[in-house]
Amino acid sequence: MRVGVVAVQGDVSEHVDAVRAAMKAGGFSGDTVTVRRRGDLAGCHALTIPGGESTTISKLLVRSGVFEDIVRRAAEGMPILGTCAGCILLAKEGDDQVRQTHTKLLALMDMAVDRNAFGRQRESFEAAVPVDGMDPPFRAVFIRAPAITRVWGACEPLARLGDAIVLARQGDLWGACFHPELSGDLRIHQAFLERV
Ligand code: GLN
């Protein structure tokens, strides 16, 4: 399998490493492909969208035309895992900041996000979050993290921290407010790859 990693800004190399490690651990053969330009997605069976700065990632994706490619491939059923900024971009609804910065969202998942919900309180922290269907603990790294404030339709919450939803899944689309690519716990990546 070939898994694309959006490589325009953010923690790209960490995503590449985590996907490769999860493939190895799960016994999947395949490799990663960095996605920067139109057409890079063509040979990919799945995609991850890293953390970083959602406004910047969105602008660069729109400018290159990759934004449209992602929306089209998602409609065809391509699995996508978005972490942090990537999770923000997957949402259908953003907060005031998303609107004020005219950040174009991919609008693929039935969820609303608050872009800097945890960032305002503490820039970054680690927490053990219980994830549905996985043995606890799942060590989650939060960096200026968003929160999923609401889900509807086909989107299901899989983990919460306080009042916030921090992991959600809609079919083969996964949005994580934290960074599973940073904690060394590859179970979310493996669950994602199993469906590819
Ligand atoms: N809150 C950031 C944003 O708006 C995301 C932070 C992250 O990806 N670590 O883009």
XYZ file of C-alpha atoms and ligand atoms in Angstrom:
206
model
C 0.000 0.000 0.000
C 1.085 3.551 -0.652
C 0.133 6.120 1.982
C 0.416 9.786 1.069
C 1.530 12.340 3.647
C 0.580 15.965 2.981
C 3.984 17.642 2.930
C 3.437 21.374 2.645
C 3.981 22.409 6.285
C 3.974 20.875 9.769
C 5.301 17.659 11.313
C 5.691 15.811 8.017
C 8.720 13.636 8.825
C 7.098 12.458 12.069
C 4.048 11.358 10.058
C 6.206 9.557 7.517
C 8.085 7.761 10.316
C 4.892 6.824 12.196
C 3.161 5.450 9.083
C 6.251 3.404 8.197
C 6.572 2.109 11.764
C 2.875 1.193 11.874
C 3.173 -0.631 8.544
C 6.126 -2.579 9.858
C 4.499 -3.406 13.195
C 1.245 -4.442 11.509
C 2.966 -6.553 8.847
C 1.703 -4.356 5.981
C 4.000 -3.952 3.010
C 4.110 -0.519 1.482
C 5.622 2.921 1.697
C 4.812 6.579 2.084
C 4.554 9.231 -0.639
C 4.928 12.938 0.107
C 2.027 14.906 -1.359
C 2.818 18.455 -2.497
C 1.630 18.821 -6.052
C -1.385 17.951 -8.133
C -1.193 14.328 -9.131
C 0.918 13.221 -6.155
C -2.188 11.592 -4.720
C -2.877 9.549 -7.824
C -0.892 6.495 -6.712
C -1.911 6.705 -3.035
C -4.373 4.411 -1.307
C -4.691 6.551 1.823
C -3.564 9.928 3.138
C -2.446 11.489 6.390
C -2.587 15.228 7.067
C -0.064 16.369 9.705
C -0.271 18.907 12.465
C 1.074 22.372 11.880
C -0.795 25.547 11.098
C -4.194 24.882 9.595
C -4.473 28.258 7.835
C -1.091 27.821 6.141
C -1.664 24.184 5.176
C -5.092 25.049 3.752
C -3.757 27.988 1.692
C -0.903 25.941 0.256
C -3.221 23.057 -0.620
C -5.680 25.391 -2.353
C -2.881 27.140 -4.264
C -1.393 23.871 -5.561
C -4.743 22.324 -6.442
C -4.107 19.377 -4.105
C -7.092 20.565 -2.022
C -9.477 19.566 -4.849
C -7.676 16.255 -5.345
C -8.159 15.386 -1.669
C -11.868 16.241 -1.738
C -12.354 14.142 -4.876
C -10.426 11.133 -3.581
C -12.226 11.290 -0.236
C -15.551 11.143 -2.084
C -14.247 7.999 -3.794
C -13.592 6.454 -0.372
C -9.887 7.081 0.251
C -9.117 6.745 3.988
C -7.677 9.895 5.601
C -6.114 10.467 9.036
C -5.785 14.117 10.056
C -3.984 15.073 13.243
C -4.326 18.447 14.957
C -4.221 20.989 12.092
C -5.132 18.060 9.818
C -8.130 17.332 12.035
C -9.248 20.979 11.800
C -9.146 20.788 7.997
C -11.300 17.641 7.927
C -14.141 19.365 9.799
C -17.267 20.774 8.204
C -17.516 23.612 10.685
C -14.825 25.843 12.201
C -14.851 28.467 14.944
C -14.650 32.279 14.668
C -10.895 32.136 14.100
C -11.305 29.752 11.189
C -13.924 32.082 9.709
C -11.925 35.285 10.328
C -8.836 33.832 8.665
C -10.955 32.582 5.732
C -9.454 29.142 6.208
C -11.017 26.832 3.661
C -11.880 23.507 5.294
C -11.989 20.222 3.397
C -15.407 19.771 5.053
C -15.329 15.975 4.943
C -16.344 15.064 8.503
C -19.597 15.853 10.306
C -17.948 17.740 13.123
C -17.276 21.247 14.419
C -13.866 22.277 15.769
C -12.506 24.992 18.032
C -9.129 25.635 16.482
C -7.081 26.570 19.556
C -9.290 25.196 22.338
C -6.368 23.767 24.336
C -3.746 26.135 22.996
C -5.141 29.027 24.946
C -4.931 27.151 28.226
C -1.587 25.422 27.930
C 0.588 25.363 24.847
C 1.304 21.677 25.058
C 0.790 18.742 27.381
C 0.463 14.989 27.497
C -2.543 13.112 28.815
C -3.753 9.542 28.988
C -7.016 9.436 27.046
C -9.308 6.423 26.971
C -9.938 5.498 23.327
C -13.011 3.415 22.458
C -12.033 -0.105 21.516
C -8.415 0.182 22.722
C -6.873 -0.919 26.006
C -5.986 2.089 28.168
C -3.874 4.084 28.460
C -3.349 5.881 25.170
C -0.692 8.541 25.768
C -1.751 11.552 23.746
C 0.433 14.569 22.987
C -1.463 17.855 22.615
C 0.253 20.870 21.018
C -1.811 24.067 20.677
C -4.536 21.554 20.151
C -8.016 22.006 18.767
C -11.108 20.416 20.270
C -13.943 18.755 18.427
C -16.896 20.569 19.960
C -19.727 18.723 18.249
C -20.295 15.741 15.982
C -23.409 14.805 14.061
C -24.550 12.487 11.288
C -22.175 9.618 10.650
C -19.308 10.965 12.759
C -18.649 9.094 16.022
C -16.608 10.318 18.982
C -13.920 7.829 20.051
C -12.124 9.719 22.818
C -12.808 12.638 25.118
C -10.764 14.841 27.386
C -12.996 16.736 29.793
C -15.872 18.167 27.735
C -13.971 18.000 24.474
C -14.041 15.231 21.905
C -10.410 14.618 20.923
C -10.730 11.707 18.486
C -13.517 11.049 15.994
C -14.103 8.712 13.114
C -16.488 8.826 10.191
C -16.150 5.672 8.158
C -12.525 5.692 7.035
C -11.904 9.315 7.966
C -10.139 9.879 11.290
C -9.611 13.196 13.073
C -7.318 13.400 16.133
C -6.853 16.619 18.102
C -3.612 15.171 19.477
C -0.555 13.745 17.736
C -0.540 9.923 17.628
C 2.551 10.241 15.399
C 4.529 11.626 18.348
C 3.781 9.368 21.298
C 5.125 6.091 19.908
C 1.738 4.418 20.392
C 0.879 3.280 16.873
C -2.539 1.745 17.534
C -4.527 4.527 15.868
C -2.281 4.357 12.800
C -2.665 0.589 12.716
C -6.455 0.753 12.977
C -6.383 3.301 10.145
C -4.082 1.161 7.953
C -6.163 -1.954 8.504
C -8.958 -0.332 6.496
C -6.719 0.681 3.578
N -4.155 24.978 16.575
C -3.312 24.820 15.421
C -3.965 25.397 14.180
O -4.811 26.116 14.192
C -2.970 23.378 15.190
C -1.845 22.972 16.122
C -1.139 21.730 15.690
O -1.341 21.208 14.614
N -0.227 21.271 16.530
O -3.646 25.183 13.093
